[in-house]
Tab-separated table of C-alpha atoms in Angstrom:
chain	number	residue	atom	x	y	z
A	24	ALA	CA	-170.216	-197.602	-46.106
A	25	ARG	CA	-167.950	-199.950	-48.065
A	26	SER	CA	-164.770	-199.871	-45.947
A	27	LEU	CA	-164.058	-200.523	-42.277
A	28	ASP	CA	-163.289	-196.901	-41.380
A	29	LYS	CA	-166.471	-195.657	-43.080
A	30	LEU	CA	-168.481	-198.409	-41.427
A	31	GLN	CA	-167.156	-197.475	-37.996
A	32	GLU	CA	-167.876	-193.850	-38.807
A	33	SER	CA	-171.517	-194.626	-39.588
A	34	ALA	CA	-172.028	-197.064	-36.681
A	35	PRO	CA	-173.431	-194.396	-34.285
A	36	SER	CA	-176.170	-193.575	-36.799
A	37	VAL	CA	-177.338	-197.195	-36.547
A	38	ASN	CA	-177.244	-197.288	-32.762
A	39	ALA	CA	-175.709	-194.806	-30.342
A	40	ASP	CA	-174.828	-197.655	-27.976
A	41	PRO	CA	-171.449	-199.053	-29.148
A	42	ASP	CA	-172.269	-202.386	-27.479
A	43	LYS	CA	-175.035	-202.903	-30.025
A	44	VAL	CA	-172.918	-202.496	-33.141
A	45	LEU	CA	-169.956	-204.648	-34.097
A	46	CYS	CA	-167.681	-204.044	-37.114
A	47	VAL	CA	-165.398	-206.847	-38.268
A	48	LYS	CA	-163.091	-206.655	-41.275
A	49	THR	CA	-163.370	-209.885	-43.252
A	50	ASP	CA	-162.177	-211.176	-46.601
A	51	VAL	CA	-164.937	-213.621	-47.573
A	52	THR	CA	-162.626	-215.437	-49.976
A	53	LYS	CA	-160.732	-216.696	-46.896
A	54	GLU	CA	-162.343	-219.498	-44.920
A	55	ASP	CA	-160.616	-218.535	-41.657
A	56	ASP	CA	-161.842	-214.939	-41.957
A	57	CYS	CA	-165.439	-216.116	-42.404
A	58	ARG	CA	-165.146	-218.405	-39.388
A	59	ASN	CA	-163.687	-215.535	-37.352
A	60	LEU	CA	-166.588	-213.262	-38.325
A	61	ILE	CA	-169.133	-215.701	-36.944
A	62	ASP	CA	-167.031	-216.484	-33.866
A	63	CYS	CA	-166.666	-212.759	-33.030
A	64	THR	CA	-170.399	-212.217	-33.358
A	65	VAL	CA	-171.393	-215.168	-31.205
A	66	ARG	CA	-168.703	-214.445	-28.644
A	67	LYS	CA	-170.046	-210.915	-28.138
A	68	TYR	CA	-173.806	-211.455	-28.509
A	69	GLY	CA	-174.398	-215.166	-28.028
A	70	ARG	CA	-176.641	-215.680	-31.054
A	71	ILE	CA	-177.350	-214.880	-34.709
A	72	ASP	CA	-180.855	-214.341	-36.078
A	73	ILE	CA	-180.139	-213.247	-39.641
A	74	LEU	CA	-177.194	-213.631	-42.000
A	75	VAL	CA	-177.367	-211.395	-45.075
A	76	ASN	CA	-174.872	-212.441	-47.756
A	77	ASN	CA	-174.451	-209.253	-49.775
A	78	ALA	CA	-170.685	-209.141	-50.419
A	79	GLY	CA	-169.996	-209.071	-54.124
A	80	ILE	CA	-168.086	-207.819	-57.149
A	81	SER	CA	-169.142	-207.447	-60.780
A	82	MET	CA	-167.589	-207.378	-64.249
A	83	ARG	CA	-167.897	-205.798	-67.710
A	84	ALA	CA	-166.324	-207.924	-70.451
A	85	MET	CA	-167.264	-210.331	-73.210
A	86	PHE	CA	-166.284	-213.907	-72.389
A	87	LYS	CA	-164.129	-214.249	-75.514
A	88	ASP	CA	-161.948	-211.375	-74.304
A	89	LEU	CA	-161.594	-211.955	-70.579
A	90	ASP	CA	-158.884	-213.596	-68.518
A	91	LEU	CA	-160.282	-216.611	-66.652
A	92	SER	CA	-158.947	-215.190	-63.386
A	93	VAL	CA	-161.828	-212.681	-63.554
A	94	ILE	CA	-164.418	-215.455	-63.285
A	95	ARG	CA	-162.435	-217.110	-60.495
A	96	SER	CA	-162.424	-213.820	-58.566
A	97	LEU	CA	-166.167	-213.415	-59.019
A	98	MET	CA	-166.871	-216.965	-57.858
A	99	ASP	CA	-164.505	-216.610	-54.883
A	100	VAL	CA	-166.206	-213.473	-53.593
A	101	ASN	CA	-169.831	-213.883	-54.674
A	102	PHE	CA	-170.377	-217.648	-54.439
A	103	TRP	CA	-167.736	-218.953	-52.034
A	104	GLY	CA	-168.197	-215.949	-49.759
A	105	THR	CA	-171.865	-216.912	-49.403
A	106	VAL	CA	-171.078	-220.604	-48.929
A	107	GLN	CA	-168.404	-220.060	-46.270
A	108	CYS	CA	-170.300	-217.504	-44.171
A	109	THR	CA	-173.463	-219.606	-44.341
A	110	LYS	CA	-171.573	-222.751	-43.337
A	111	PHE	CA	-170.224	-221.233	-40.120
A	112	ALA	CA	-173.407	-219.318	-39.237
A	113	LEU	CA	-175.777	-222.220	-39.915
A	114	PRO	CA	-175.587	-223.959	-36.491
A	115	TYR	CA	-176.560	-220.684	-34.769
A	116	LEU	CA	-179.289	-219.899	-37.311
A	117	LEU	CA	-180.796	-223.347	-36.745
A	118	GLN	CA	-180.677	-222.715	-32.994
A	119	SER	CA	-182.531	-219.411	-33.302
A	120	LYS	CA	-184.775	-220.629	-36.139
A	121	GLY	CA	-183.394	-217.644	-37.988
A	122	GLN	CA	-182.943	-216.602	-41.574
A	123	VAL	CA	-180.190	-216.757	-44.178
A	124	VAL	CA	-180.444	-214.257	-47.029
A	125	GLY	CA	-178.605	-214.226	-50.333
A	126	VAL	CA	-178.648	-210.976	-52.290
A	127	ILE	CA	-178.274	-211.950	-55.927
A	128	SER	CA	-179.538	-210.002	-58.954
A	129	ILE	CA	-181.812	-210.291	-61.927
A	130	ALA	CA	-178.629	-211.684	-63.493
A	131	GLY	CA	-179.224	-214.766	-61.329
A	132	PHE	CA	-182.484	-215.397	-63.201
A	133	SER	CA	-181.767	-214.067	-66.690
A	134	ALA	CA	-178.373	-214.014	-68.378
A	135	LEU	CA	-176.849	-210.623	-69.213
A	136	PRO	CA	-174.205	-210.024	-71.904
A	137	ALA	CA	-170.696	-209.129	-70.695
A	138	ARG	CA	-171.595	-210.595	-67.281
A	139	THR	CA	-170.744	-214.295	-67.738
A	140	GLY	CA	-168.889	-214.636	-64.431
A	141	TYR	CA	-171.316	-212.407	-62.558
A	142	SER	CA	-174.410	-214.254	-63.812
A	143	ALA	CA	-172.791	-217.642	-63.169
A	144	SER	CA	-171.970	-216.684	-59.571
A	145	LYS	CA	-175.513	-215.420	-58.931
A	146	TYR	CA	-177.120	-218.519	-60.458
A	147	ALA	CA	-174.816	-220.598	-58.227
A	148	ILE	CA	-175.878	-218.713	-55.090
A	149	ARG	CA	-179.538	-219.241	-55.964
A	150	GLY	CA	-179.014	-222.981	-56.475
A	151	PHE	CA	-177.053	-223.262	-53.244
A	152	LEU	CA	-179.613	-221.427	-51.095
A	153	ASP	CA	-182.606	-223.155	-52.709
A	154	THR	CA	-180.993	-226.455	-51.728
A	155	ILE	CA	-180.317	-225.256	-48.159
A	156	ARG	CA	-184.006	-224.332	-47.946
A	157	ILE	CA	-185.079	-227.854	-48.952
A	158	GLU	CA	-182.590	-229.522	-46.590
A	159	HIS	CA	-184.021	-227.601	-43.623
A	160	LEU	CA	-187.711	-227.438	-44.470
A	161	LYS	CA	-188.624	-228.964	-41.092
A	162	ASP	CA	-185.986	-227.169	-39.000
A	163	GLY	CA	-187.541	-223.708	-38.826
A	164	LEU	CA	-184.835	-222.103	-40.956
A	165	ASN	CA	-186.016	-219.357	-43.309
A	166	VAL	CA	-184.122	-218.866	-46.561
A	167	LEU	CA	-184.575	-215.766	-48.717
A	168	VAL	CA	-183.063	-215.168	-52.145
A	169	PHE	CA	-183.361	-211.439	-52.848
A	170	ALA	CA	-182.921	-210.372	-56.482
A	171	PRO	CA	-183.094	-206.589	-56.999
A	172	GLY	CA	-182.824	-204.950	-60.388
A	173	TYR	CA	-180.135	-202.423	-61.291
A	174	THR	CA	-178.944	-200.963	-58.000
A	175	ASP	CA	-176.907	-197.848	-57.308
A	176	SER	CA	-174.086	-199.464	-55.314
A	177	ASN	CA	-170.322	-199.830	-55.357
A	178	VAL	CA	-170.678	-203.355	-56.759
A	179	ARG	CA	-172.130	-201.906	-59.934
A	180	LYS	CA	-169.911	-198.825	-60.000
A	181	ALA	CA	-166.638	-200.754	-59.608
A	182	ALA	CA	-166.619	-203.645	-62.093
A	183	LEU	CA	-163.732	-205.814	-63.306
A	184	THR	CA	-162.572	-205.480	-66.912
A	185	ALA	CA	-161.432	-208.341	-69.166
A	186	ALA	CA	-157.967	-208.055	-67.633
A	187	GLY	CA	-159.260	-207.962	-64.064
A	188	VAL	CA	-158.710	-204.215	-63.567
A	189	THR	CA	-161.408	-202.297	-61.681
A	190	LEU	CA	-163.433	-200.035	-63.976
A	191	TYR	CA	-165.377	-197.248	-62.248
A	192	LEU	CA	-168.760	-196.579	-63.827
A	193	SER	CA	-171.652	-194.230	-63.183
A	194	THR	CA	-175.121	-195.641	-62.512
A	195	GLY	CA	-178.287	-194.910	-64.426
A	196	SER	CA	-181.240	-192.932	-63.128
A	197	SER	CA	-183.377	-196.091	-63.170
A	198	SER	CA	-181.232	-197.776	-60.515
A	199	TYR	CA	-182.577	-198.813	-57.133
A	200	ARG	CA	-180.896	-197.253	-54.126
A	201	ALA	CA	-178.946	-199.697	-51.943
A	202	ARG	CA	-180.680	-198.266	-48.843
A	203	LYS	CA	-184.095	-199.126	-50.298
A	204	CYS	CA	-182.988	-202.720	-50.947
A	205	ALA	CA	-181.599	-203.108	-47.425
A	206	LYS	CA	-184.844	-201.803	-45.915
A	207	LYS	CA	-186.807	-204.500	-47.710
A	208	ILE	CA	-184.532	-207.188	-46.260
A	209	CYS	CA	-184.307	-205.952	-42.644
A	210	LYS	CA	-187.883	-205.373	-41.524
A	211	ASN	CA	-187.655	-206.715	-37.974
A	212	ASN	CA	-185.485	-205.930	-34.962
A	213	LYS	CA	-183.169	-208.907	-35.194
A	214	ILE	CA	-179.561	-209.797	-34.564
A	215	CYS	CA	-178.282	-209.386	-38.075
A	216	ILE	CA	-174.989	-209.717	-39.937
A	217	MET	CA	-174.800	-207.765	-43.191
A	218	LEU	CA	-171.823	-207.906	-45.533
A	219	PHE	CA	-170.691	-205.161	-47.899
A	220	SER	CA	-167.701	-205.145	-50.170
A	221	LEU	CA	-165.001	-203.135	-51.839
A	222	ASN	CA	-163.436	-205.705	-54.168
A	223	HIS	CA	-162.230	-208.551	-51.897
A	224	ILE	CA	-162.205	-206.705	-48.569
A	225	ILE	CA	-165.469	-207.045	-46.738
A	226	CYS	CA	-166.784	-204.907	-43.914
A	227	ILE	CA	-169.467	-206.257	-41.640
A	228	MET	CA	-171.991	-204.409	-39.532
A	229	TRP	CA	-174.047	-206.310	-37.004
A	230	SER	CA	-176.775	-204.719	-34.962
A	231	LEU	CA	-179.605	-205.435	-32.554
A	232	GLN	CA	-181.771	-202.927	-34.383
A	233	ILE	CA	-182.950	-202.533	-37.943
A	234	PHE	CA	-179.817	-202.082	-40.004
A	235	ILE	CA	-181.092	-199.180	-42.058
A	236	PRO	CA	-182.934	-196.478	-40.053
């Protein structure tokens, strides 16, 4: 699910008890929205065990051709979305000795052509979370940077062009399935926030059970 109505539609398949699933519509480029996401979660459940930063957008354009607003959009969603949600969740994650996860990409380890803004945002997330890990080595906080290969997801299918227009693409047969990636992240029954995106609008599902059955 990549929109609030679809997320709410799929919530019963995660847990039949509506008290154990919370959907919050959040734009991660907005600081107040990120704060509200965390506040809503803690207000209802009292704690956070895992924050999975997976909201993101991509691009397809050579740097010489693109409008700089494309890179700003990518950094706002991919990097600043991770920073802001982590900032507000961190006190609760330290309390629970929980885990913060950043879903990046192989593009966060090896540069890809026509992905300047995307690669830059993923490298930035990796640097940010690696530093958070070092700062809290003795605090019981676990930090995971998860870098899947080509994945069949809306992030890859809906990429920004040089002018910032969304280009809808098909995925290759060699792509990972998003469900498979999520299963590798959520292995334990924890209180977990996961973020998914359709451009700038983010839908959040939070559950007491494993996110992907």
